[in-house]
Structure formats: C-alpha cells, structure tokens
Amino acid sequence: MNVMKNNNRICDILGIQYPIVQAAMSWITDAKMVASVSNAGGMGVLGPNAGAEFEGSKKISTEERLRNELRKIKSLTDKPFAVNIFSPDEGTDDTYTQTVLNIFLEEGIQTFLSVGFVNKKLFRQIKDHNATLIHRELTPTPEAAKMAESEGADIIIATGYDEGGWIPQNQIGTFSIVPTIVDAVDIPVMATGGINDIRGVRAAFALGAEGVYVGTRFIVSEECPASDITKQDIIRSKAKDLVFVSSLQRSTPHKLARELESMYKNGMSPDEEMSLRPGMLEGKLDEGIVSVNTAINVITEVKSCEDIVKELMADFIK
C-alpha cells in the first residue's frame, strides 16, 4: 500500500519534506535530537526540560537553558523546528506558560506545539505573532478538536491510548480516535500512539491522518540524550510487561515502577513526574520510570534519527 500523496497539507503548513514530527518528551528531546530530525526532513520539537543535565551539575535558570537550546538548534539546522508549550486549562495559573512563551517569541519561534487544553489567551498570543500552531489535547474529543480549530489551530494531533507519555483518560485507542477527530475538523490531523514502524504510519494514513507524531521510536535513536541503558531497556522490554504507574503513565517494569504500580492499584496517587529524569535520562532504571508506548515490540535496534525518518517515511521518498 502506498500512502504517498502528491500534496500533503502538513508538509505544506510546516514547510517540511515528510509528514513526521518528533514528539516533545520531557528531559530527552534536546537541541541535537531536534536538529537531527529536522535535517532528516521531518520536524523536531524541543521538549520540556530540554538541555537539563544530570543531578549535581551546574544549575542554570529556565530562561538561560531554553535560550541556549534554541540557539544550539539554530546553529545545527536551517530547517523548520517547533517548540513544546503547555496549554493550561482556562482559569488556572499560567505564569510558567507565559514566561516560556515570552522567551519563545523573543527568540523568533515560528511553530508552536501546544499540549494540554484549548486556552484562548495562549492561542491568540501565538496567532497574533503569525506563528503556526499544532495542538494536542491531553484527552482528545471531537468537541475539543473543533474548539481548537475555531481558535486558530492549524493542525490537530489525535492521541490514542496506545501512546507513551501522558495517556488519554478516555481509553480510546489510536485506531478509534484518529478517524473520530479527522471527521470532526477540516484542518489536517496527525496521529500519535504506538507508531513505531512503517506499518503504523500506513495505518494512520488509512484512518485519515495526514501525518504522524512519533515519540517512543525516537528515544531509541543515536541522537537522543536518553541513557544507553534506557534505550537497551526499551529494546529488551515487551508490551505485555508494561505496568501502570498511575492513570497517566505506563513504564517498563523495574523497582520504582513496581512500587508506583502497587500504590496506584491501592488507590493512592503517586507523583511519577519526577521519576522520569532518573529513568529516562540517567538510566537509573530502579530509581525511575521509562515511559513508552505499547508498540515497543517492533523496536529492535538503535538507529540514527535520519534512518528512522527514512524507514517510517519510505512511502513518501521518491
């Protein structure tokens, strides 16, 4: 099956060669990785906590760290890239989001990926700067997608329950949610959740998606700053072994993940967010969690970002 189309709206909107965007993952999507994906013809996205070092290293401010990473990206590629920004629910504290947004605007960022909720104030500020806006609702619904479209979003990401990272709370799989969101809006939709090889890409396009948003596969890349121990853990692990550490995240099964799983099953609310750094970035598997999607069985080796893009986008390469 060849899913290549002569005109792809996502490529046109983002100014990229192939309709693949690297997911913004906390701690492990830094300047080098972002630039590598963009140079390969996709779009890299700078993630939360990008550029942070190991515990005990020199502490720098969020502003300094972000500006450093953005300038590194610009030195490594002249291709389009995006930045991740949390979009808080309206009426909640948005101080951090506003601080980060101001830095991004001052640095001339042209493409934003908002994650969270439809926030009219944030959307308006981004669109007032003539920037492109990709929106990913944490728990996608047709209603939220329509609202994002009406508030100026250029592209919607439809997230399936198969994904790594923060899992949607409606427990609807990628195969079900993608056509639901595609049918709800006129703007193009990207699929995410369990897309680790070309079969996942083809399935996404068969469901009406016009692009893919890929995270877990890029963790197991040469350029990803995740520990080599973490990458090998993902290669060795199987989907059947993943454990829920909360209603929001799965992990490969290690000491802390098992403890969090037990707390979650017993009705407690563990704070798993700070466990990502040791597990994902530092390779301390028993002290952290390794958050991945449910299609990890098909990941068998570490490859360069360029090779991953070529593999997943083979139907688009002329």
PDB file of C-alpha atoms in Angstrom:
ATOM      1  CA  MET A   1       0.000   0.000   0.000  1.00  0.00           C
ATOM      2  CA  ASN A   2       1.430   3.362  -0.996  1.00  0.00           C
ATOM      3  CA  VAL A   3       0.053   6.186   1.120  1.00  0.00           C
ATOM      4  CA  MET A   4       2.057   8.926  -0.587  1.00  0.00           C
ATOM      5  CA  LYS A   5       0.018  11.870  -1.750  1.00  0.00           C
ATOM      6  CA  ASN A   6       1.165  14.486  -4.227  1.00  0.00           C
ATOM      7  CA  ASN A   7       0.028  17.249  -1.906  1.00  0.00           C
ATOM      8  CA  ASN A   8       0.326  16.861   1.839  1.00  0.00           C
ATOM      9  CA  ARG A   9      -1.199  19.669   3.880  1.00  0.00           C
ATOM     10  CA  ILE A  10       1.002  19.067   6.911  1.00  0.00           C
ATOM     11  CA  CYS A  11       4.167  19.301   4.824  1.00  0.00           C
ATOM     12  CA  ASP A  12       2.838  22.486   3.238  1.00  0.00           C
ATOM     13  CA  ILE A  13       1.845  24.101   6.548  1.00  0.00           C
ATOM     14  CA  LEU A  14       5.066  23.211   8.369  1.00  0.00           C
ATOM     15  CA  GLY A  15       7.433  23.636   5.438  1.00  0.00           C
ATOM     16  CA  ILE A  16       8.901  20.147   5.832  1.00  0.00           C
ATOM     17  CA  GLN A  17       9.755  17.357   3.422  1.00  0.00           C
ATOM     18  CA  TYR A  18       7.987  14.474   5.167  1.00  0.00           C
ATOM     19  CA  PRO A  19       4.840  14.470   7.353  1.00  0.00           C
ATOM     20  CA  ILE A  20       6.554  13.234  10.511  1.00  0.00           C
ATOM     21  CA  VAL A  21       7.002  15.247  13.689  1.00  0.00           C
ATOM     22  CA  GLN A  22       9.162  14.102  16.597  1.00  0.00           C
ATOM     23  CA  ALA A  23       7.242  14.158  19.860  1.00  0.00           C
ATOM     24  CA  ALA A  24       8.330  16.512  22.623  1.00  0.00           C
ATOM     25  CA  MET A  25       9.354  14.263  25.518  1.00  0.00           C
ATOM     26  CA  SER A  26      10.378  15.581  28.925  1.00  0.00           C
ATOM     27  CA  TRP A  27      14.159  15.603  29.586  1.00  0.00           C
ATOM     28  CA  ILE A  28      15.120  13.735  26.411  1.00  0.00           C
ATOM     29  CA  THR A  29      14.375  15.952  23.414  1.00  0.00           C
ATOM     30  CA  ASP A  30      17.244  18.408  23.230  1.00  0.00           C
ATOM     31  CA  ALA A  31      18.779  20.596  20.527  1.00  0.00           C
ATOM     32  CA  LYS A  32      20.861  17.840  18.928  1.00  0.00           C
ATOM     33  CA  MET A  33      17.904  15.492  18.589  1.00  0.00           C
ATOM     34  CA  VAL A  34      15.550  18.217  17.346  1.00  0.00           C
ATOM     35  CA  ALA A  35      18.017  19.361  14.689  1.00  0.00           C
ATOM     36  CA  SER A  36      18.689  15.784  13.593  1.00  0.00           C
ATOM     37  CA  VAL A  37      15.014  15.106  12.894  1.00  0.00           C
ATOM     38  CA  SER A  38      14.578  18.425  11.098  1.00  0.00           C
ATOM     39  CA  ASN A  39      17.699  17.843   8.998  1.00  0.00           C
ATOM     40  CA  ALA A  40      16.278  14.444   8.023  1.00  0.00           C
ATOM     41  CA  GLY A  41      13.198  16.096   6.517  1.00  0.00           C
ATOM     42  CA  GLY A  42      10.781  15.841   9.427  1.00  0.00           C
ATOM     43  CA  MET A  43      10.178  18.348  12.202  1.00  0.00           C
ATOM     44  CA  GLY A  44      11.958  18.201  15.531  1.00  0.00           C
ATOM     45  CA  VAL A  45      10.236  19.617  18.615  1.00  0.00           C
ATOM     46  CA  LEU A  46      12.094  20.951  21.649  1.00  0.00           C
ATOM     47  CA  GLY A  47      10.666  19.253  24.729  1.00  0.00           C
ATOM     48  CA  PRO A  48      10.149  20.172  28.388  1.00  0.00           C
ATOM     49  CA  ASN A  49      13.353  20.308  30.463  1.00  0.00           C
ATOM     50  CA  ALA A  50      15.432  20.189  27.283  1.00  0.00           C
ATOM     51  CA  GLY A  51      19.138  20.610  27.890  1.00  0.00           C
ATOM     52  CA  ALA A  52      18.975  19.695  31.576  1.00  0.00           C
ATOM     53  CA  GLU A  53      21.998  17.796  32.821  1.00  0.00           C
ATOM     54  CA  PHE A  54      22.432  15.140  35.456  1.00  0.00           C
ATOM     55  CA  GLU A  55      21.783  15.844  39.106  1.00  0.00           C
ATOM     56  CA  GLY A  56      24.683  17.691  40.686  1.00  0.00           C
ATOM     57  CA  SER A  57      25.635  19.578  37.536  1.00  0.00           C
ATOM     58  CA  LYS A  58      25.657  23.349  37.335  1.00  0.00           C
ATOM     59  CA  LYS A  59      22.186  24.808  37.847  1.00  0.00           C
ATOM     60  CA  ILE A  60      21.065  27.426  35.349  1.00  0.00           C
ATOM     61  CA  SER A  61      17.775  29.264  35.034  1.00  0.00           C
ATOM     62  CA  THR A  62      14.964  28.006  32.830  1.00  0.00           C
ATOM     63  CA  GLU A  63      15.365  31.078  30.639  1.00  0.00           C
ATOM     64  CA  GLU A  64      19.089  30.574  30.125  1.00  0.00           C
ATOM     65  CA  ARG A  65      18.634  26.870  29.429  1.00  0.00           C
ATOM     66  CA  LEU A  66      15.867  27.424  26.869  1.00  0.00           C
ATOM     67  CA  ARG A  67      17.727  30.189  25.070  1.00  0.00           C
ATOM     68  CA  ASN A  68      20.859  28.019  24.959  1.00  0.00           C
ATOM     69  CA  GLU A  69      18.938  25.116  23.427  1.00  0.00           C
ATOM     70  CA  LEU A  70      17.155  27.291  20.877  1.00  0.00           C
ATOM     71  CA  ARG A  71      20.422  28.838  19.755  1.00  0.00           C
ATOM     72  CA  LYS A  72      22.042  25.413  19.507  1.00  0.00           C
ATOM     73  CA  ILE A  73      19.199  24.236  17.257  1.00  0.00           C
ATOM     74  CA  LYS A  74      19.640  27.263  15.002  1.00  0.00           C
ATOM     75  CA  SER A  75      23.367  26.532  14.767  1.00  0.00           C
ATOM     76  CA  LEU A  76      22.723  22.897  13.825  1.00  0.00           C
ATOM     77  CA  THR A  77      19.944  23.297  11.251  1.00  0.00           C
ATOM     78  CA  ASP A  78      18.372  25.838   8.959  1.00  0.00           C
ATOM     79  CA  LYS A  79      15.264  23.673   8.652  1.00  0.00           C
ATOM     80  CA  PRO A  80      11.943  24.336  10.444  1.00  0.00           C
ATOM     81  CA  PHE A  81      11.542  23.134  14.026  1.00  0.00           C
ATOM     82  CA  ALA A  82       8.936  23.609  16.753  1.00  0.00           C
ATOM     83  CA  VAL A  83       8.771  24.152  20.494  1.00  0.00           C
ATOM     84  CA  ASN A  84       6.515  22.464  23.017  1.00  0.00           C
ATOM     85  CA  ILE A  85       4.426  24.651  25.318  1.00  0.00           C
ATOM     86  CA  PHE A  86       1.946  23.568  27.969  1.00  0.00           C
ATOM     87  CA  SER A  87      -1.527  24.978  27.383  1.00  0.00           C
ATOM     88  CA  PRO A  88      -3.236  25.192  30.790  1.00  0.00           C
ATOM     89  CA  ASP A  89      -6.956  24.993  31.323  1.00  0.00           C
ATOM     90  CA  GLU A  90      -8.508  28.454  31.293  1.00  0.00           C
ATOM     91  CA  GLY A  91      -8.825  29.955  34.750  1.00  0.00           C
ATOM     92  CA  THR A  92      -5.756  28.170  36.129  1.00  0.00           C
ATOM     93  CA  ASP A  93      -2.320  29.620  36.873  1.00  0.00           C
ATOM     94  CA  ASP A  94      -0.469  30.248  33.611  1.00  0.00           C
ATOM     95  CA  THR A  95       2.580  32.072  34.997  1.00  0.00           C
ATOM     96  CA  TYR A  96       5.089  29.467  33.814  1.00  0.00           C
ATOM     97  CA  THR A  97       3.481  29.168  30.379  1.00  0.00           C
ATOM     98  CA  GLN A  98       3.564  32.942  29.929  1.00  0.00           C
ATOM     99  CA  THR A  99       7.221  33.093  30.948  1.00  0.00           C
ATOM    100  CA  VAL A 100       8.175  30.387  28.476  1.00  0.00           C
ATOM    101  CA  LEU A 101       6.001  31.872  25.725  1.00  0.00           C
ATOM    102  CA  ASN A 102       7.716  35.249  26.060  1.00  0.00           C
ATOM    103  CA  ILE A 103      11.123  33.604  25.678  1.00  0.00           C
ATOM    104  CA  PHE A 104       9.997  31.723  22.580  1.00  0.00           C
ATOM    105  CA  LEU A 105       8.511  34.829  20.981  1.00  0.00           C
ATOM    106  CA  GLU A 106      11.644  36.861  21.721  1.00  0.00           C
ATOM    107  CA  GLU A 107      13.686  34.118  20.048  1.00  0.00           C
ATOM    108  CA  GLY A 108      11.506  34.332  16.934  1.00  0.00           C
ATOM    109  CA  ILE A 109       9.941  30.873  17.113  1.00  0.00           C
ATOM    110  CA  GLN A 110       7.541  30.280  14.222  1.00  0.00           C
ATOM    111  CA  THR A 111       5.978  26.918  15.103  1.00  0.00           C
ATOM    112  CA  PHE A 112       4.398  26.019  18.449  1.00  0.00           C
ATOM    113  CA  LEU A 113       3.078  22.694  19.678  1.00  0.00           C
ATOM    114  CA  SER A 114       0.601  23.303  22.478  1.00  0.00           C
ATOM    115  CA  VAL A 115      -0.138  20.378  24.781  1.00  0.00           C
ATOM    116  CA  GLY A 116      -2.999  20.375  27.251  1.00  0.00           C
ATOM    117  CA  PHE A 117      -6.232  22.274  26.796  1.00  0.00           C
ATOM    118  CA  VAL A 118      -7.657  24.864  24.427  1.00  0.00           C
ATOM    119  CA  ASN A 119      -6.531  28.131  26.010  1.00  0.00           C
ATOM    120  CA  LYS A 120      -7.917  31.066  24.057  1.00  0.00           C
ATOM    121  CA  LYS A 121      -5.437  33.555  25.521  1.00  0.00           C
ATOM    122  CA  LEU A 122      -2.422  31.436  24.609  1.00  0.00           C
ATOM    123  CA  PHE A 123      -3.750  30.586  21.163  1.00  0.00           C
ATOM    124  CA  ARG A 124      -4.431  34.266  20.466  1.00  0.00           C
ATOM    125  CA  GLN A 125      -0.940  35.334  21.524  1.00  0.00           C
ATOM    126  CA  ILE A 126       0.647  32.732  19.260  1.00  0.00           C
ATOM    127  CA  LYS A 127      -1.544  33.563  16.274  1.00  0.00           C
ATOM    128  CA  ASP A 128      -1.033  37.312  16.798  1.00  0.00           C
ATOM    129  CA  HIS A 129       2.633  36.655  16.006  1.00  0.00           C
ATOM    130  CA  ASN A 130       1.657  34.878  12.765  1.00  0.00           C
ATOM    131  CA  ALA A 131       3.085  31.624  14.098  1.00  0.00           C
ATOM    132  CA  THR A 132       1.895  28.132  13.215  1.00  0.00           C
ATOM    133  CA  LEU A 133       0.031  26.258  15.948  1.00  0.00           C
ATOM    134  CA  ILE A 134      -0.187  22.485  16.347  1.00  0.00           C
ATOM    135  CA  HIS A 135      -2.478  21.457  19.204  1.00  0.00           C
ATOM    136  CA  ARG A 136      -2.508  18.188  21.134  1.00  0.00           C
ATOM    137  CA  GLU A 137      -5.327  17.791  23.630  1.00  0.00           C
ATOM    138  CA  LEU A 138      -4.308  15.532  26.533  1.00  0.00           C
ATOM    139  CA  THR A 139      -7.585  13.637  26.225  1.00  0.00           C
ATOM    140  CA  PRO A 140      -8.824  14.177  22.667  1.00  0.00           C
ATOM    141  CA  THR A 141     -12.510  14.639  21.879  1.00  0.00           C
ATOM    142  CA  PRO A 142     -14.308  15.910  18.774  1.00  0.00           C
ATOM    143  CA  GLU A 143     -15.569  18.882  20.790  1.00  0.00           C
ATOM    144  CA  ALA A 144     -12.080  19.913  21.890  1.00  0.00           C
ATOM    145  CA  ALA A 145     -10.741  19.484  18.354  1.00  0.00           C
ATOM    146  CA  LYS A 146     -13.472  21.713  16.932  1.00  0.00           C
ATOM    147  CA  MET A 147     -12.785  24.328  19.592  1.00  0.00           C
ATOM    148  CA  ALA A 148      -9.047  24.276  18.840  1.00  0.00           C
ATOM    149  CA  GLU A 149      -9.800  24.704  15.149  1.00  0.00           C
ATOM    150  CA  SER A 150     -12.136  27.633  15.822  1.00  0.00           C
ATOM    151  CA  GLU A 151      -9.473  29.310  17.980  1.00  0.00           C
ATOM    152  CA  GLY A 152      -6.849  29.175  15.253  1.00  0.00           C
ATOM    153  CA  ALA A 153      -5.056  25.820  15.467  1.00  0.00           C
ATOM    154  CA  ASP A 154      -3.509  24.848  12.131  1.00  0.00           C
ATOM    155  CA  ILE A 155      -3.045  21.139  12.865  1.00  0.00           C
ATOM    156  CA  ILE A 156      -4.605  18.780  15.422  1.00  0.00           C
ATOM    157  CA  ILE A 157      -2.835  15.794  16.967  1.00  0.00           C
ATOM    158  CA  ALA A 158      -5.136  12.868  17.757  1.00  0.00           C
ATOM    159  CA  THR A 159      -3.648  10.903  20.639  1.00  0.00           C
ATOM    160  CA  GLY A 160      -4.510   7.240  21.110  1.00  0.00           C
ATOM    161  CA  TYR A 161      -4.431   5.282  24.360  1.00  0.00           C
ATOM    162  CA  ASP A 162      -1.520   3.293  22.906  1.00  0.00           C
ATOM    163  CA  GLU A 163       0.861   6.199  23.419  1.00  0.00           C
ATOM    164  CA  GLY A 164       3.782   6.686  25.770  1.00  0.00           C
ATOM    165  CA  GLY A 165       3.956   9.742  27.997  1.00  0.00           C
ATOM    166  CA  TRP A 166       0.697  11.087  29.413  1.00  0.00           C
ATOM    167  CA  ILE A 167      -2.060   8.673  28.470  1.00  0.00           C
ATOM    168  CA  PRO A 168      -5.513   9.989  27.451  1.00  0.00           C
ATOM    169  CA  GLN A 169      -8.132   9.424  30.112  1.00  0.00           C
ATOM    170  CA  ASN A 170     -10.859   8.237  27.744  1.00  0.00           C
ATOM    171  CA  GLN A 171      -9.039   4.947  26.991  1.00  0.00           C
ATOM    172  CA  ILE A 172      -9.763   5.145  23.260  1.00  0.00           C
ATOM    173  CA  GLY A 173      -7.116   3.520  21.071  1.00  0.00           C
ATOM    174  CA  THR A 174      -5.328   5.128  18.145  1.00  0.00           C
ATOM    175  CA  PHE A 175      -7.375   3.167  15.588  1.00  0.00           C
ATOM    176  CA  SER A 176     -10.588   4.577  17.062  1.00  0.00           C
ATOM    177  CA  ILE A 177      -9.673   8.155  17.948  1.00  0.00           C
ATOM    178  CA  VAL A 178      -7.927   9.144  14.708  1.00  0.00           C
ATOM    179  CA  PRO A 179     -10.945   8.814  12.352  1.00  0.00           C
ATOM    180  CA  THR A 180     -13.159  10.369  15.025  1.00  0.00           C
ATOM    181  CA  ILE A 181     -11.023  13.517  15.123  1.00  0.00           C
ATOM    182  CA  VAL A 182     -10.472  13.521  11.347  1.00  0.00           C
ATOM    183  CA  ASP A 183     -14.241  13.577  10.817  1.00  0.00           C
ATOM    184  CA  ALA A 184     -14.699  16.412  13.322  1.00  0.00           C
ATOM    185  CA  VAL A 185     -12.448  19.071  11.763  1.00  0.00           C
ATOM    186  CA  ASP A 186     -11.443  20.485   8.408  1.00  0.00           C
ATOM    187  CA  ILE A 187      -7.803  21.126   9.317  1.00  0.00           C
ATOM    188  CA  PRO A 188      -5.270  18.286   8.962  1.00  0.00           C
ATOM    189  CA  VAL A 189      -4.835  15.724  11.726  1.00  0.00           C
ATOM    190  CA  MET A 190      -1.688  13.946  12.860  1.00  0.00           C
ATOM    191  CA  ALA A 191      -1.906  10.548  14.541  1.00  0.00           C
ATOM    192  CA  THR A 192       0.065   9.539  17.608  1.00  0.00           C
ATOM    193  CA  GLY A 193       0.118   6.498  19.848  1.00  0.00           C
ATOM    194  CA  GLY A 194       2.017   3.295  19.092  1.00  0.00           C
ATOM    195  CA  ILE A 195       3.512   4.351  15.746  1.00  0.00           C
ATOM    196  CA  ASN A 196       6.993   2.820  15.668  1.00  0.00           C
ATOM    197  CA  ASP A 197       7.374   1.481  12.134  1.00  0.00           C
ATOM    198  CA  ILE A 198       6.068   1.964   8.608  1.00  0.00           C
ATOM    199  CA  ARG A 199       3.052  -0.258   9.267  1.00  0.00           C
ATOM    200  CA  GLY A 200       1.897   2.178  11.932  1.00  0.00           C
ATOM    201  CA  VAL A 201       2.372   5.071   9.513  1.00  0.00           C
ATOM    202  CA  ARG A 202       0.359   3.343   6.810  1.00  0.00           C
ATOM    203  CA  ALA A 203      -2.401   2.520   9.271  1.00  0.00           C
ATOM    204  CA  ALA A 204      -2.547   6.149  10.422  1.00  0.00           C
ATOM    205  CA  PHE A 205      -2.953   7.394   6.860  1.00  0.00           C
ATOM    206  CA  ALA A 206      -5.564   4.753   6.106  1.00  0.00           C
ATOM    207  CA  LEU A 207      -7.537   6.189   9.035  1.00  0.00           C
ATOM    208  CA  GLY A 208      -7.432   9.677   7.548  1.00  0.00           C
ATOM    209  CA  ALA A 209      -4.391  11.174   9.256  1.00  0.00           C
ATOM    210  CA  GLU A 210      -2.118  13.338   7.134  1.00  0.00           C
ATOM    211  CA  GLY A 211       0.941  12.966   9.332  1.00  0.00           C
ATOM    212  CA  VAL A 212       2.379  11.159  12.340  1.00  0.00           C
ATOM    213  CA  TYR A 213       3.684  12.387  15.688  1.00  0.00           C
ATOM    214  CA  VAL A 214       6.309   9.920  16.891  1.00  0.00           C
ATOM    215  CA  GLY A 215       7.929   9.716  20.317  1.00  0.00           C
ATOM    216  CA  THR A 216       8.999   6.308  21.604  1.00  0.00           C
ATOM    217  CA  ARG A 217      10.759   5.256  18.383  1.00  0.00           C
ATOM    218  CA  PHE A 218      12.949   8.362  18.532  1.00  0.00           C
ATOM    219  CA  ILE A 219      14.001   7.598  22.115  1.00  0.00           C
ATOM    220  CA  VAL A 220      15.892   4.635  20.692  1.00  0.00           C
ATOM    221  CA  SER A 221      17.933   6.840  18.363  1.00  0.00           C
ATOM    222  CA  GLU A 222      21.625   7.669  18.349  1.00  0.00           C
ATOM    223  CA  GLU A 223      20.984  11.362  18.900  1.00  0.00           C
ATOM    224  CA  CYS A 224      18.514  11.067  21.775  1.00  0.00           C
ATOM    225  CA  PRO A 225      20.131  12.090  25.098  1.00  0.00           C
ATOM    226  CA  ALA A 226      18.393   9.235  26.911  1.00  0.00           C
ATOM    227  CA  SER A 227      20.829   6.854  28.564  1.00  0.00           C
ATOM    228  CA  ASP A 228      22.063   3.899  26.513  1.00  0.00           C
ATOM    229  CA  ILE A 229      20.841   1.758  29.411  1.00  0.00           C
ATOM    230  CA  THR A 230      17.342   3.144  28.870  1.00  0.00           C
ATOM    231  CA  LYS A 231      17.491   2.526  25.129  1.00  0.00           C
ATOM    232  CA  GLN A 232      18.507  -1.095  25.635  1.00  0.00           C
ATOM    233  CA  ASP A 233      15.784  -1.493  28.251  1.00  0.00           C
ATOM    234  CA  ILE A 234      13.194  -0.432  25.676  1.00  0.00           C
ATOM    235  CA  ILE A 235      14.619  -2.851  23.105  1.00  0.00           C
ATOM    236  CA  ARG A 236      14.506  -5.733  25.601  1.00  0.00           C
ATOM    237  CA  SER A 237      11.072  -4.944  27.025  1.00  0.00           C
ATOM    238  CA  LYS A 238       7.774  -6.233  25.661  1.00  0.00           C
ATOM    239  CA  ALA A 239       4.375  -4.574  25.655  1.00  0.00           C
ATOM    240  CA  LYS A 240       2.898  -7.294  27.852  1.00  0.00           C
ATOM    241  CA  ASP A 241       5.338  -6.381  30.641  1.00  0.00           C
ATOM    242  CA  LEU A 242       4.442  -2.676  30.892  1.00  0.00           C
ATOM    243  CA  VAL A 243       2.938  -1.540  34.190  1.00  0.00           C
ATOM    244  CA  PHE A 244       0.673   1.390  35.035  1.00  0.00           C
ATOM    245  CA  VAL A 245       2.440   3.718  37.472  1.00  0.00           C
ATOM    246  CA  SER A 246      -0.629   5.983  37.514  1.00  0.00           C
ATOM    247  CA  SER A 247      -3.690   6.608  35.381  1.00  0.00           C
ATOM    248  CA  LEU A 248      -1.455   8.816  33.248  1.00  0.00           C
ATOM    249  CA  GLN A 249       1.627   6.726  32.524  1.00  0.00           C
ATOM    250  CA  ARG A 250       2.981   3.271  31.801  1.00  0.00           C
ATOM    251  CA  SER A 251       6.553   2.129  32.390  1.00  0.00           C
ATOM    252  CA  THR A 252       8.843  -0.766  31.757  1.00  0.00           C
ATOM    253  CA  PRO A 253       8.839  -2.921  34.913  1.00  0.00           C
ATOM    254  CA  HIS A 254      11.557  -2.076  37.435  1.00  0.00           C
ATOM    255  CA  LYS A 255      11.755  -1.486  41.190  1.00  0.00           C
ATOM    256  CA  LEU A 256      10.263   2.015  41.472  1.00  0.00           C
ATOM    257  CA  ALA A 257       7.766   1.366  38.687  1.00  0.00           C
ATOM    258  CA  ARG A 258       6.524  -1.708  40.542  1.00  0.00           C
ATOM    259  CA  GLU A 259       6.192   0.301  43.760  1.00  0.00           C
ATOM    260  CA  LEU A 260       4.248   3.039  41.966  1.00  0.00           C
ATOM    261  CA  GLU A 261       2.077   0.392  40.321  1.00  0.00           C
ATOM    262  CA  SER A 262       1.216  -1.041  43.738  1.00  0.00           C
ATOM    263  CA  MET A 263       0.363   2.419  45.099  1.00  0.00           C
ATOM    264  CA  TYR A 264      -1.821   3.131  42.072  1.00  0.00           C
ATOM    265  CA  LYS A 265      -3.673  -0.181  42.377  1.00  0.00           C
ATOM    266  CA  ASN A 266      -4.312   0.560  46.058  1.00  0.00           C
ATOM    267  CA  GLY A 267      -5.960   3.871  45.278  1.00  0.00           C
ATOM    268  CA  MET A 268      -3.033   6.138  46.122  1.00  0.00           C
ATOM    269  CA  SER A 269      -1.896   8.961  43.846  1.00  0.00           C
ATOM    270  CA  PRO A 270       1.855   8.651  43.324  1.00  0.00           C
ATOM    271  CA  ASP A 271       3.781  11.578  41.839  1.00  0.00           C
ATOM    272  CA  GLU A 272       5.542   9.876  38.975  1.00  0.00           C
ATOM    273  CA  GLU A 273       6.600  13.022  37.098  1.00  0.00           C
ATOM    274  CA  MET A 274       9.942  13.486  38.884  1.00  0.00           C
ATOM    275  CA  SER A 275      10.717   9.811  38.282  1.00  0.00           C
ATOM    276  CA  LEU A 276      11.159  10.451  34.559  1.00  0.00           C
ATOM    277  CA  ARG A 277      14.572  12.077  34.844  1.00  0.00           C
ATOM    278  CA  PRO A 278      16.441   9.197  36.517  1.00  0.00           C
ATOM    279  CA  GLY A 279      14.692   6.565  34.415  1.00  0.00           C
ATOM    280  CA  MET A 280      14.717   8.224  31.004  1.00  0.00           C
ATOM    281  CA  LEU A 281      17.765  10.497  31.032  1.00  0.00           C
ATOM    282  CA  GLU A 282      20.126   8.866  33.507  1.00  0.00           C
ATOM    283  CA  GLY A 283      19.377   5.167  33.011  1.00  0.00           C
ATOM    284  CA  LYS A 284      18.723   4.547  36.707  1.00  0.00           C
ATOM    285  CA  LEU A 285      16.005   2.030  35.962  1.00  0.00           C
ATOM    286  CA  ASP A 286      15.252   1.038  39.553  1.00  0.00           C
ATOM    287  CA  GLU A 287      15.044   4.687  40.642  1.00  0.00           C
ATOM    288  CA  GLY A 288      12.813   5.974  37.866  1.00  0.00           C
ATOM    289  CA  ILE A 289      10.273   5.108  35.202  1.00  0.00           C
ATOM    290  CA  VAL A 290      10.664   4.531  31.474  1.00  0.00           C
ATOM    291  CA  SER A 291       7.508   5.785  29.787  1.00  0.00           C
ATOM    292  CA  VAL A 292       6.875   4.208  26.373  1.00  0.00           C
ATOM    293  CA  ASN A 293       4.056   3.275  24.017  1.00  0.00           C
ATOM    294  CA  THR A 294       2.533  -0.173  23.644  1.00  0.00           C
ATOM    295  CA  ALA A 295       4.165  -0.959  20.279  1.00  0.00           C
ATOM    296  CA  ILE A 296       7.691  -1.378  21.667  1.00  0.00           C
ATOM    297  CA  ASN A 297       7.917  -4.986  20.442  1.00  0.00           C
ATOM    298  CA  VAL A 298       8.807  -3.725  16.954  1.00  0.00           C
ATOM    299  CA  ILE A 299      11.765  -1.633  18.180  1.00  0.00           C
ATOM    300  CA  THR A 300      14.808  -3.871  17.845  1.00  0.00           C
ATOM    301  CA  GLU A 301      17.826  -1.600  17.417  1.00  0.00           C
ATOM    302  CA  VAL A 302      19.239   1.873  17.915  1.00  0.00           C
ATOM    303  CA  LYS A 303      19.298   3.876  14.689  1.00  0.00           C
ATOM    304  CA  SER A 304      20.049   7.439  13.689  1.00  0.00           C
ATOM    305  CA  CYS A 305      17.163   9.887  13.519  1.00  0.00           C
ATOM    306  CA  GLU A 306      17.774  10.125   9.785  1.00  0.00           C
ATOM    307  CA  ASP A 307      17.419   6.376   9.339  1.00  0.00           C
ATOM    308  CA  ILE A 308      14.257   6.312  11.461  1.00  0.00           C
ATOM    309  CA  VAL A 309      12.712   9.078   9.358  1.00  0.00           C
ATOM    310  CA  LYS A 310      13.657   7.282   6.141  1.00  0.00           C
ATOM    311  CA  GLU A 311      12.250   3.997   7.438  1.00  0.00           C
ATOM    312  CA  LEU A 312       8.911   5.436   8.562  1.00  0.00           C
ATOM    313  CA  MET A 313       8.580   7.749   5.554  1.00  0.00           C
ATOM    314  CA  ALA A 314       9.627   5.233   2.882  1.00  0.00           C
ATOM    315  CA  ASP A 315       6.316   5.656   1.039  1.00  0.00           C
ATOM    316  CA  PHE A 316       6.977   9.389   0.689  1.00  0.00           C
ATOM    317  CA  ILE A 317      10.531   9.122  -0.614  1.00  0.00           C
ATOM    318  CA  LYS A 318      10.581   9.418  -4.383  1.00  0.00           C
TER     319      LYS A 318
END
